[in-house]
Coordinates of C-alpha atoms in Angstrom, one line a residue:
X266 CA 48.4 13.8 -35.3
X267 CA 45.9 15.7 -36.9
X268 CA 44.5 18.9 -35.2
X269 CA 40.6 19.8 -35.3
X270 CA 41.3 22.2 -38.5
X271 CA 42.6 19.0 -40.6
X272 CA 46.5 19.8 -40.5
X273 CA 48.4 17.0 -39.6
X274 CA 51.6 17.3 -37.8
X275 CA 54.1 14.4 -37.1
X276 CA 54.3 13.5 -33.5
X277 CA 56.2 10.7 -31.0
X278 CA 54.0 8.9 -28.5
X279 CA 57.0 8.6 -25.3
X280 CA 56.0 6.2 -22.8
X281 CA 58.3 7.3 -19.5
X282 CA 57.6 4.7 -17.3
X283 CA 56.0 1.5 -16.2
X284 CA 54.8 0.5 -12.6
X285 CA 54.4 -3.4 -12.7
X286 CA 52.6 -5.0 -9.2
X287 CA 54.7 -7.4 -7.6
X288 CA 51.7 -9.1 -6.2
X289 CA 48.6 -8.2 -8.0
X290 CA 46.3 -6.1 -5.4
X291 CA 43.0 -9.2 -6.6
X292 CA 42.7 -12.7 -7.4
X293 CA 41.6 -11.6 -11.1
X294 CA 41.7 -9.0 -13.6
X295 CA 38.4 -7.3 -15.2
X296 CA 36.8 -4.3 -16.9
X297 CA 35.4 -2.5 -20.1
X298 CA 36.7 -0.5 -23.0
X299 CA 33.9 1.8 -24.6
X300 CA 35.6 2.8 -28.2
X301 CA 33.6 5.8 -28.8
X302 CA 34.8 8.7 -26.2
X303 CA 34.5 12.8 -26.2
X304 CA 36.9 13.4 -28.9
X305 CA 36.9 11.9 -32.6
X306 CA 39.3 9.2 -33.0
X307 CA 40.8 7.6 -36.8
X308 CA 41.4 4.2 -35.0
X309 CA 40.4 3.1 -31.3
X310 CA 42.3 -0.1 -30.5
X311 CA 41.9 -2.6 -27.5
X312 CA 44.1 -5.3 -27.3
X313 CA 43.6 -8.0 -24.2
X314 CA 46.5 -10.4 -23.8
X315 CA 46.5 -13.5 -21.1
X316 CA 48.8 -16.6 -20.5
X317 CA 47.7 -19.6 -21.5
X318 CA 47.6 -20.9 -18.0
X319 CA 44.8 -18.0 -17.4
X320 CA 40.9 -18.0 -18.1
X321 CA 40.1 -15.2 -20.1
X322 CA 37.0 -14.1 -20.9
X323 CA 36.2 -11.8 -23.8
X324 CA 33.4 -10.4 -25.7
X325 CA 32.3 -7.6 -27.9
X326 CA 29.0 -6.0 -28.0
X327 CA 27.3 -3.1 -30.1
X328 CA 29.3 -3.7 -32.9
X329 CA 32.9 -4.0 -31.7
X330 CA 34.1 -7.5 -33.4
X331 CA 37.3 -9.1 -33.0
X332 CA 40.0 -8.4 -35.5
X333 CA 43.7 -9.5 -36.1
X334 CA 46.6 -8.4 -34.1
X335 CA 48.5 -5.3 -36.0
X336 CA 50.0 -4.3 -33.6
X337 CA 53.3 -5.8 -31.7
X338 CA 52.5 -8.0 -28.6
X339 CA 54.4 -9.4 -25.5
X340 CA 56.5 -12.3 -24.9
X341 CA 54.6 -15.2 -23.2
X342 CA 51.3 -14.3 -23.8
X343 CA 49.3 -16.7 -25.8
X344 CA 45.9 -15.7 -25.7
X345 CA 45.4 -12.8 -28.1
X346 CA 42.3 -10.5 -28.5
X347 CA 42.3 -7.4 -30.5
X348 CA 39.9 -4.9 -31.0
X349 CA 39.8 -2.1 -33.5
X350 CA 37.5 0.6 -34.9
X351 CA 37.7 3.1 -37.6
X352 CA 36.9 6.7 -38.2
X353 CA 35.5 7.5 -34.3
X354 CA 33.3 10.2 -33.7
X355 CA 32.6 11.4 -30.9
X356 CA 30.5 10.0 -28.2
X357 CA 26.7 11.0 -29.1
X358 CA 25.1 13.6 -26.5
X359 CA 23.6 13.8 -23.9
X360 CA 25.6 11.4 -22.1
X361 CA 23.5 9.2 -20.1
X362 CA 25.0 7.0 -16.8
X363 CA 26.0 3.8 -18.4
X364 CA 27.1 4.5 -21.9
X365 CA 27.9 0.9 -22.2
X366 CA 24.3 0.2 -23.3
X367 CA 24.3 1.3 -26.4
X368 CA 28.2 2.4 -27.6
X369 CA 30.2 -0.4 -29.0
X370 CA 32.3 -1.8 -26.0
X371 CA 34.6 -4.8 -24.8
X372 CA 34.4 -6.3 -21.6
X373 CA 37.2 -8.8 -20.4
X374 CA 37.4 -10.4 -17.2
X375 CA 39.8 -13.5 -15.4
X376 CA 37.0 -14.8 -13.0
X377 CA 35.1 -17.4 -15.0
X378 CA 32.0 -16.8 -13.4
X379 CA 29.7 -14.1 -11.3
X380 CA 30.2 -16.9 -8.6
X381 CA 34.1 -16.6 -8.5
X382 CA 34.2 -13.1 -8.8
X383 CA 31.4 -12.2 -6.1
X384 CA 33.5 -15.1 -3.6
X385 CA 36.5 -13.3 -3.6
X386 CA 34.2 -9.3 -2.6
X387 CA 32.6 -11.9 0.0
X388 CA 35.3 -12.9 1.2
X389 CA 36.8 -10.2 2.3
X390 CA 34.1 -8.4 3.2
X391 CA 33.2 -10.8 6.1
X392 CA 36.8 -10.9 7.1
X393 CA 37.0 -7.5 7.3
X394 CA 33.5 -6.0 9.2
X395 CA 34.3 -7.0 12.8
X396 CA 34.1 -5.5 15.7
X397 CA 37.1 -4.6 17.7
X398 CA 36.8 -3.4 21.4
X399 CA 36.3 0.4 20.7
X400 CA 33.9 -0.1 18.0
X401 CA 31.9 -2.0 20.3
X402 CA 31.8 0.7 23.1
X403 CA 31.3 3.6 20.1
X404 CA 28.3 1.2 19.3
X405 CA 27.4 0.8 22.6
X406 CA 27.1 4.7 23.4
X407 CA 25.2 5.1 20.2
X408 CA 22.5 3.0 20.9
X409 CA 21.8 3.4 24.3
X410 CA 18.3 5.2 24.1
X411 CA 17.3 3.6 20.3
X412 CA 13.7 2.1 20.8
X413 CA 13.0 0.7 17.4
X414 CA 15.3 -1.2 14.7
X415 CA 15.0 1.7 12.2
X416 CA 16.3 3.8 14.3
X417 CA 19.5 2.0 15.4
X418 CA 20.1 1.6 11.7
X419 CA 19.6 5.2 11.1
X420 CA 21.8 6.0 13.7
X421 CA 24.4 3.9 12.7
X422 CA 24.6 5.6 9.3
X423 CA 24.1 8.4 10.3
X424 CA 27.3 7.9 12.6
X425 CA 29.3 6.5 9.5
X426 CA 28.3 9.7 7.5
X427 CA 29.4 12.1 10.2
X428 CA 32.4 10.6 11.5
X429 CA 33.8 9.6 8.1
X430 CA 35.2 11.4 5.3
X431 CA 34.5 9.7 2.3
X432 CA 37.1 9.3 -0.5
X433 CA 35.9 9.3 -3.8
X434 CA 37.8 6.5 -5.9
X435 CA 37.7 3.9 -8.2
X436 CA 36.0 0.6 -6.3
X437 CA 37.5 -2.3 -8.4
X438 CA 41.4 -1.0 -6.4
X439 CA 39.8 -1.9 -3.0
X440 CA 36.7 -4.2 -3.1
X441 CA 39.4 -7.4 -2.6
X442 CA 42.3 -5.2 -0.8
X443 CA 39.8 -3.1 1.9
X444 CA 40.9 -2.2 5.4
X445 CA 39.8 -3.3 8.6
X446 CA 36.2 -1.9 9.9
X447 CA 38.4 -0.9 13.4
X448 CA 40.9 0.7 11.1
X449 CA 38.4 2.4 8.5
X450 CA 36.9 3.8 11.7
X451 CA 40.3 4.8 13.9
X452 CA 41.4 7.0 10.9
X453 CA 37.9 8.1 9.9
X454 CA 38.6 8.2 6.0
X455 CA 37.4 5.7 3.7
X456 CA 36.7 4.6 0.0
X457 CA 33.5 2.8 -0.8
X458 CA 34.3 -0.8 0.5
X459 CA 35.6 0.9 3.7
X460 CA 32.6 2.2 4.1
X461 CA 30.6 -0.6 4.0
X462 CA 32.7 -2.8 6.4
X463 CA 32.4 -0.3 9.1
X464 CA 28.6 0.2 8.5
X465 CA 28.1 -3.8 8.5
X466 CA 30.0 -4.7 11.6
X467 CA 28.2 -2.2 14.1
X468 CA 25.0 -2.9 12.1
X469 CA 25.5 -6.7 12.0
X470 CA 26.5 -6.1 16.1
X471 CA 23.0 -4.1 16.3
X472 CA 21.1 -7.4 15.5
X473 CA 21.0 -7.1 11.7
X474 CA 22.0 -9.5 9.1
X475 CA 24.0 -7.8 6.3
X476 CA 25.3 -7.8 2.9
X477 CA 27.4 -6.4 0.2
X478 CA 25.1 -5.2 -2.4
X479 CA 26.1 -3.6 -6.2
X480 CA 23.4 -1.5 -8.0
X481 CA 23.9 -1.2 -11.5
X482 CA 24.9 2.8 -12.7
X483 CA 22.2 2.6 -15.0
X484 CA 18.1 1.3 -15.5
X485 CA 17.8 -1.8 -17.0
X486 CA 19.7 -5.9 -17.3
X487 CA 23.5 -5.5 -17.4
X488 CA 24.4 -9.0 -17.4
X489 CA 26.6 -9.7 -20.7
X490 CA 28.0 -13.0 -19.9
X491 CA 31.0 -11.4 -19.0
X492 CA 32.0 -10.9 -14.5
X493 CA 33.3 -7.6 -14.5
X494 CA 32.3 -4.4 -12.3
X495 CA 32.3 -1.9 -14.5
X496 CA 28.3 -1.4 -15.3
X497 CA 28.0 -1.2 -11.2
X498 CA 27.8 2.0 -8.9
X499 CA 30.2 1.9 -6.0
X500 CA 29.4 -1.0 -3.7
X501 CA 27.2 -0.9 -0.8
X502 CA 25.3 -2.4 1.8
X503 CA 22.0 -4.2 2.1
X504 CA 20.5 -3.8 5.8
X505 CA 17.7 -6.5 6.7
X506 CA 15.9 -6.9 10.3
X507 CA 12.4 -6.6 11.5
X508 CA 10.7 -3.4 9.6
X509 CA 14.2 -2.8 7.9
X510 CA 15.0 -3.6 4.3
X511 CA 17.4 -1.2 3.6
X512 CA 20.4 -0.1 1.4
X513 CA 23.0 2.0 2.7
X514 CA 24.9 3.8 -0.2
X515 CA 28.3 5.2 1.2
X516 CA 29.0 7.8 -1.4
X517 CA 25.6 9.8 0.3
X518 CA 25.7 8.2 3.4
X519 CA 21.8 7.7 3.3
X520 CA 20.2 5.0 4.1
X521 CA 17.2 4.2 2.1
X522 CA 14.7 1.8 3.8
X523 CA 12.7 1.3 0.6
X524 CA 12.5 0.2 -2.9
X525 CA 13.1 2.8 -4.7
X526 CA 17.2 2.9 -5.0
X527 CA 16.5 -1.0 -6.3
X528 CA 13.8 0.4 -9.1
X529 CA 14.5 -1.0 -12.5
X530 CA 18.0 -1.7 -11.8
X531 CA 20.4 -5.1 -11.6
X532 CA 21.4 -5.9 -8.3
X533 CA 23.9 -8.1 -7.3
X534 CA 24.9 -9.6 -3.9
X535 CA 28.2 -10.6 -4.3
X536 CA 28.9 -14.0 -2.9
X537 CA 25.2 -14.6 -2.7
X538 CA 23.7 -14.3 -5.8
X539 CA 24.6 -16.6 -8.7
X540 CA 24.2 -13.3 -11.2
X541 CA 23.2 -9.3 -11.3
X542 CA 19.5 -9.3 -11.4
X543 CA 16.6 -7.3 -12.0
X544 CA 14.7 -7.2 -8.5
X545 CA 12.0 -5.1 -9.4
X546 CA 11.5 -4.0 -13.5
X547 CA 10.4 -0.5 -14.3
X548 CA 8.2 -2.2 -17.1
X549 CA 6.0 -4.0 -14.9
X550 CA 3.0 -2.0 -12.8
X551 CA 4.0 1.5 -13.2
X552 CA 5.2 4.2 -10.5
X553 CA 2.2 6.3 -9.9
X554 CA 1.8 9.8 -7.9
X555 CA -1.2 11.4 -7.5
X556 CA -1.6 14.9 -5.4
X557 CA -5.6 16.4 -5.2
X558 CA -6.0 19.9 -3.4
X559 CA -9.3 21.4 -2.3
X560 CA -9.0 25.3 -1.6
X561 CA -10.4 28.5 -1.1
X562 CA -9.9 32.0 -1.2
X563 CA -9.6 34.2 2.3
X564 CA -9.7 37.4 1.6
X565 CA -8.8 38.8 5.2
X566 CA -5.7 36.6 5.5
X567 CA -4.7 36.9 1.7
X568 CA -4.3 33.1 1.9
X569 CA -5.5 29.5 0.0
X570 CA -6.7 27.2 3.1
X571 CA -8.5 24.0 2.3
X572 CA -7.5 19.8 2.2
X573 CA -5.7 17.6 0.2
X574 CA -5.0 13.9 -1.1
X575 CA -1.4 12.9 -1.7
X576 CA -0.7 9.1 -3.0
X577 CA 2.8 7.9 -4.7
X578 CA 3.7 4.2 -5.2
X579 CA 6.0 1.9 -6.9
X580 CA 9.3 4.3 -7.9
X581 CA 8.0 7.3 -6.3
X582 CA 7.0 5.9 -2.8
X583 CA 8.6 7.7 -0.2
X584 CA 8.0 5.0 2.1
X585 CA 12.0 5.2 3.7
X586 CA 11.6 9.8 3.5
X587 CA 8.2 9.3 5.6
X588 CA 8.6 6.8 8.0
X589 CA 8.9 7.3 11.7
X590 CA 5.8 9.6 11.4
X591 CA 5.4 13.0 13.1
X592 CA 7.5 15.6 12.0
X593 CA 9.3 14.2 9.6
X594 CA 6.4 12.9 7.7
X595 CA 4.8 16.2 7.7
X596 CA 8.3 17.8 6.5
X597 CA 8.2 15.6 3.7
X598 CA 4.3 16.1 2.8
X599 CA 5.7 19.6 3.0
X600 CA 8.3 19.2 0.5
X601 CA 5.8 17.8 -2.0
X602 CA 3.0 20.2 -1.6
X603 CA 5.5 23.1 -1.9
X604 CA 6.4 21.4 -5.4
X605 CA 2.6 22.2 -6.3
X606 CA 1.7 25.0 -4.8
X607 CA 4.8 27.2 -3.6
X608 CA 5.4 28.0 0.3
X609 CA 2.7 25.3 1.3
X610 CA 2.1 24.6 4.8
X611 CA 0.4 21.2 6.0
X612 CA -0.9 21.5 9.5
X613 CA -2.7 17.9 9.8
X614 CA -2.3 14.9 8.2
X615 CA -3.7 11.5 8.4
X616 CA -2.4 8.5 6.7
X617 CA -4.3 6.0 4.9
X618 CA -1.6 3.4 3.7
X619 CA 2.0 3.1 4.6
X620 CA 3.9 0.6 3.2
X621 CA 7.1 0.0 0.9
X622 CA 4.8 0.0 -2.1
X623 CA 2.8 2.7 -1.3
X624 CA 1.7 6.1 0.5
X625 CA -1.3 7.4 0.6
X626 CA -2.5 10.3 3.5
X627 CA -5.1 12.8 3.9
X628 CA -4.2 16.6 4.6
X629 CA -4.9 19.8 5.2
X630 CA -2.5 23.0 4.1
X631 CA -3.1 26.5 3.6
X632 CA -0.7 28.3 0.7
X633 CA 0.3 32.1 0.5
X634 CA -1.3 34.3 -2.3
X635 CA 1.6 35.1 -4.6
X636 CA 2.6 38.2 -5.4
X637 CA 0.3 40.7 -8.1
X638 CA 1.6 41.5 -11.1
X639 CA 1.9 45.1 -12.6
X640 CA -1.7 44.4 -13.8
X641 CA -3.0 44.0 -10.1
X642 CA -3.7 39.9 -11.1
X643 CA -3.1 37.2 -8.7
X644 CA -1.2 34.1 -10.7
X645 CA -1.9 30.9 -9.3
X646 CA 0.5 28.9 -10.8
X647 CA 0.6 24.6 -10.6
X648 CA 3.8 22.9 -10.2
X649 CA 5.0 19.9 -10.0
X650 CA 5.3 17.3 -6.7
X651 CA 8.7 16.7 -5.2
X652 CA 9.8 13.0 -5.9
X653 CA 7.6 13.3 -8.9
X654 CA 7.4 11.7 -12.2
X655 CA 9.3 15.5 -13.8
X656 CA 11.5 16.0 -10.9
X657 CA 13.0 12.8 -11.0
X658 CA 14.2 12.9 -14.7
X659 CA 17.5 11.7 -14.9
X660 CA 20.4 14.5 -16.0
X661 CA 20.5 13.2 -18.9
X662 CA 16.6 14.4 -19.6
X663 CA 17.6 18.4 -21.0
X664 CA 14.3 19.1 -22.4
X665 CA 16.1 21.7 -24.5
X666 CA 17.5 19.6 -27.0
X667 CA 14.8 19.0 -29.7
X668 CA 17.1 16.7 -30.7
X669 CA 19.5 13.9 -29.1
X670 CA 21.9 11.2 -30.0
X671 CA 21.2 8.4 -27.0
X672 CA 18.5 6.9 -25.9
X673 CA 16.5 7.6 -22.8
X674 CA 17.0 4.9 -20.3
X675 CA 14.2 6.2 -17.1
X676 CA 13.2 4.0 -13.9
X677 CA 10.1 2.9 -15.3
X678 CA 6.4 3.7 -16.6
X679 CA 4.9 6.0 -14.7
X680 CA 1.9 8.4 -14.2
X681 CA 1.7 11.9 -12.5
X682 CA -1.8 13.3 -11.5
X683 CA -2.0 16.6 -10.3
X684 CA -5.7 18.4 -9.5
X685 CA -6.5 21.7 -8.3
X686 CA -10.3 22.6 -6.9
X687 CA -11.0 26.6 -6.0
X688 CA -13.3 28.3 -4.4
X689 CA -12.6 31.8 -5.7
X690 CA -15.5 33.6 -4.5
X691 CA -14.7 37.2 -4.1
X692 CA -11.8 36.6 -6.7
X693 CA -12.6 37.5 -10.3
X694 CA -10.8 34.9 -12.9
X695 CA -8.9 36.1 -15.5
X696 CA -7.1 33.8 -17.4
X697 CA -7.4 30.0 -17.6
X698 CA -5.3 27.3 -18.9
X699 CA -7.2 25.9 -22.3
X700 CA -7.6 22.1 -22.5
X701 CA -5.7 19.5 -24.1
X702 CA -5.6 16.6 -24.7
X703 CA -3.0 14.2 -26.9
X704 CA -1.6 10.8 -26.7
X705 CA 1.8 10.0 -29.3
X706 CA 3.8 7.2 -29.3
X707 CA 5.5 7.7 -26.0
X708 CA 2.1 8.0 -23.7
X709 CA -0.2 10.7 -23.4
X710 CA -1.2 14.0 -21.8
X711 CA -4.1 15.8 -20.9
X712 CA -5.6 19.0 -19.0
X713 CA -8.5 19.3 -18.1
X714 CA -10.4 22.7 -17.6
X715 CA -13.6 23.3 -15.6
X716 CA -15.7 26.3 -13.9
X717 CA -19.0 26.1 -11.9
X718 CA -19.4 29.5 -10.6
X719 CA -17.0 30.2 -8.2
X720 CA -15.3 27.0 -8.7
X721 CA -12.4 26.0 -10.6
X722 CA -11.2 22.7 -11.6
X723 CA -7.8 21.7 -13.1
X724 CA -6.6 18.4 -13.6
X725 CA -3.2 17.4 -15.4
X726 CA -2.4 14.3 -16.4
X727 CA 0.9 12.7 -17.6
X728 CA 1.5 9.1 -18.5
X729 CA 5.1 7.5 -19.3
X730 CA 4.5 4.7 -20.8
X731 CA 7.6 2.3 -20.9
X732 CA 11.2 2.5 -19.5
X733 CA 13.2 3.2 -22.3
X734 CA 13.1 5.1 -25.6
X735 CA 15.3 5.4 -28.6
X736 CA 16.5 8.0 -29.8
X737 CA 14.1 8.2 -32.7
X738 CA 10.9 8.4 -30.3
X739 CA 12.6 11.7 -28.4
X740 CA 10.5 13.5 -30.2
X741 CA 7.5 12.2 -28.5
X742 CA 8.6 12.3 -25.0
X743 CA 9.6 15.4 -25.5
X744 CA 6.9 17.0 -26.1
X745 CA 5.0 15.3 -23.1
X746 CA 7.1 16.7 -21.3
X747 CA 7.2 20.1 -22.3
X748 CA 3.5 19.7 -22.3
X749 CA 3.8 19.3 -18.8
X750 CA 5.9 21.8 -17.6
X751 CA 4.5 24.7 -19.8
X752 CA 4.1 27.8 -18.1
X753 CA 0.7 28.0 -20.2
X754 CA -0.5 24.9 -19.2
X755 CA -0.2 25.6 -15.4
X756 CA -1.0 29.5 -14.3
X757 CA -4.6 30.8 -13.8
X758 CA -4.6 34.6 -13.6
X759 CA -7.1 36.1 -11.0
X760 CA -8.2 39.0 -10.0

C-alpha cells in the first residue's frame, strides 16, 4: 500500500465473508465499472466471469480494452473478461451526473437484449400495480370531488408523496423483486419501484393508461449496445389520459405534466420500447425565455408599477408549474418576476399561449424600491428569471473554476432575454451598465444600453449555443456566463 506521501507499507487484503444468493433476486445479471474513481489508483482491475451456458455481454468504452487474465479465476467459469488500467488518477472535477460519458468504463450485462431486459421490469410491474379492496375505497375517497383528469392525477401523487416514506436505494435490487401496490401502500414505505406500482394502479383505476418509464441520469444518447441500468435515474412512471402526459418521479413525488423532465435525455419504457431513446434532443430548436418589463417610478408609494411580457418554451416551458390557472399560475409568474426584479408582485395576468411547448402571458406587477445606499442612491439591480437559462445550470456548472477537467453536458441550446424599460422621472440616474457586446466559440452575449430623457432601456442577451462542450471550450462558456451574471452588467444606480 502506498500512503499519499509515497511510503509504502506492506499490507493483507482479509476477505471475512461471503453471502452467495440461493435464488438469484432477477432473471439476469448487469451493470458498470467506471475505472477512474476519487482516489488515485496503480492498477484498477475488472474481471467478469460467466458459464458457458450463460449469454454474456461485454464491452469496453473510453479506452478500457480487454486484457489477459492475471489474476486467479473460479472453477466452472468459462467465459473470461478482464479489465485492467494503470497508474489511475483520480476522477477529473467537477463531477458531472453520468461520469460514464466520458471516463473509461465496462458495462456487462446477461439479458441479450433491451427487449429481454425491459420484459422482465414489465412484467412485474403489471403483476404487481393492482388494486386490492382498500386501495380502491382510499381511491374512491380521493377522488370524490376531482372535476378534471389533471387533477385526479395530481391528487393521486400527491397522496403517494404524503402517505409514503420514500427509501432511498439502489433500483436494480427491486425493479424484478418489487412488492405488491396493496402492500407498498399498507406499510406506507417504499423504494422506487414501490413507488411506482402504487402510483400506477390507483392511476391506471382513475382512467389512465400507464407505464414504467427510465430517464437517463444524464443529457444526451446512453445506448452502448450493452442492456444494463446503470446510465438510468431511479425508475418512474409515465401518466397518459386526456390533457395528461405526465411523468411521475418517486424520489420527489412530483408529477411533471410536461416536457421538460424528458429534455435531451434517453428514455426508455421498459417492455415497450425496443431501446433508450432520445425523445426530444437539446440540439434541435433551442429552449428560449424571454421576460420584458415596462415601469415607472412613484414617488409617493416609493414603488416600480408598470406591465410586463413573460414567454419560455422548449426546456424552460413551465407548462406542468402553470397549469390549472388562477392562483397558481400567478404564484408561478411570481416566482419568475421576483428572479428579475426582487419582491415582485403580479396583480393581473393574461395568457396568450399555453401549451406544452410554450408559455407566453401578458402582466402587470409593481416592485419595491430597494434599499439606499450610504450614498442616498437607489440600486436597481436585474436578475435573472426563475426556470431560466442561469438558474437551471446543472451542479456541476461552478462558475468559479477558471478551469475544469469534464465536459459540460447541459439540456440543450438555449437563449435568455431579459429587458428593462423606466420611466424615472423625478429620479436622477447615476450609474449605468456600459454596453457589450461579444460572441466566442460557445455563443454570444450582449447588453444593450439606452436613455431618452427619462427613459431607460436595458436589454441582456444570452445565447447557448449547443448542448455540450468539452473541456477545452470552458473557457468560453465561462465567460458568457460570468458575463451574465456580473454585478456590473445588471445594477443602475439612481438617485
Amino acid at each position: 500500500m502506498i500512503l499519499h506521501d509515497g511510503i509504502e507499507l506492506p499490507c493483507i487484503l482479509e476477505c471475512i465473508y461471503v453471502i452467495e444468493d440461493k435464488q438469484a433476486f432477477r432473471s439476469g445479471f448487469e451493470g458498470q465499472f467506471i475505472f477512474q474513481k476519487n482516489d488515485p489508483a496503480l492498477n484498477s482491475w475488472l474481471i467478469v466471469e460467466a458459464a458457458q451456458s450463460i449469454p454474456l455481454n461485454v464491452k469496453g468504452f473510453n479506452g478500457a480494452i480487454a486484457a489477459d487474465r492475471d489474476l486467479p479465476g473460479n472453477e466452472g467459469m468459462d467465459q473470461v473478461f478482464s479489465f485492467r488500467m494503470k497508474n489511475m488518477e483520480p476522477a477529473p472535477i467537477p463531477g458531472t451526473d453520468d461520469p460514464a460519458a466520458y471516463l473509461p468504463h465496462v458495462q456487462f450485462s446477461t439479458f441479450n437484449s433491451w427487449t429481454q431486459l425491459g420484459n422482465a421490469i414489465k412484467g412485474e410491474f403489471l403483476m404487481r400495480s393492482m388494486m386490492n379492496d382498500v386501495l380502491k375505497d382510499s381511491l374512491e375517497t380521493l377522488l370524490v370531488d376531482a372535476e378534471t383528469m389533471i387533477e385526479k392525477a395530481h391528487r393521486i401523487a400527491d397522496f403517494v408523496d404524503t402517505h409514503q416514506r420514500y427509501i432511498n436505494y439502489d433500483p436494480k435490487w427491486f425493479v424484478s423483486r418489487v412488492r405488491s401496490a396493496g402492500r407498498v401502500y399498507e406499510t406506507g414505505y417504499g423504494v422506487s419501484m414501490d413507488q411506482c406500482v402504487l402510483t400506477a394502479a390507483m392511476m391506471r383505476e382513475a382512467g389512465f393508461e400507464v407505464w414504467p418509464v427510465m430517464l437517463s441520469e444524464g443529457f444526451g444518447s446512453i445506448d452502448e449496445g450493452v442492456a444494463t441500468l446503470a446510465r438510468f435515474q431511479s425508475p418512474g412512471v409515465w401518466v397518459s389520459g386526456p390533457g395528461v402526459e405526465a411523468y411521475f418521479d418517486p424520489s420527489t413525488g412530483t408529477l411533471h405534466n410536461g416536457l421538460s423532465p424528458i429534455y435531451n435525455r434517453s428514455v426508455w419504457l421498459p417492455g415497450f420500447d425496443d431501446q433508450p431513446t432520445l425523445r426530444w434532443s437539446g440540439d434541435g430548436e433551442g429552449s428560449r425565455i424571454v421576460t420584458s418589463f415596462n415601469l415607472s417610478w412613484d414617488a409617493d408609494a416609493e414603488m416600480w408599477t408598470g406591465s410586463g411580457y413573460y414567454e419560455a418554451g422548449g426546456g424552460y416551458c413551465p407548462f406542468d408549474k402553470m397549469e390549472g390557472g388562477g392562483d397558481r399560475s400567478r404564484e408561478y409568474l411570481n416566482d419568475v418576476c421576483s428572479g428579475v426584479l426582487s419582491g415582485a408582485d403580479v396583480s393581473e395576468f393574461s395568457p396568450m399561449s399555453f401549451d406544452r411547448f410554450t408559455v407566453a402571458s401578458d402582466l402587470s406587477l409593481s416592485v419595491p424600491a430597494s434599499e439606499r445606499d450610504d450614498l442616498d442612491r437607489l440600486p436597481f439591480v436585474i436578475g435573472d428569471p426563475t426556470d431560466g437559462l442561469i438558474d437551471v445550470l446543472p451542479h456541476y456548472v461552478p462558475l468559479y473554476l477558471a478551469e475544469r477537467g469534464t465536459p459540460v453536458p447541459l439540456a440543450g441550446s438555449g437563449e435568455q432575454v431579459v429587458k428593462v424599460k423606466l420611466n424615472v422621472a423625478g429620479l436622477e440616474v447615476v450609474r449605468l451598465p456600459e454596453p457589450v457586446t461579444f460572441n466566442n466559440g460557445a455563443g454570444s452575449f450582449e447588453l444593450t444600453v439606452a436613455q431618452d430623457g427619462d427613459v431607460v432601456t436595458i436589454v441582456r442577451t444570452i445565447s447557448v449555443q449547443r448542448s455540450k462542450y468539452s473541456v477545452e471550450e470552458w473557457t468560453d462558456l465561462r465567460a458568457l456566463l460570468l458575463a451574465e451574471v456580473s454585478e456590473s452588467n445588471r445594477t443602475i444606480l439612481l438617485r
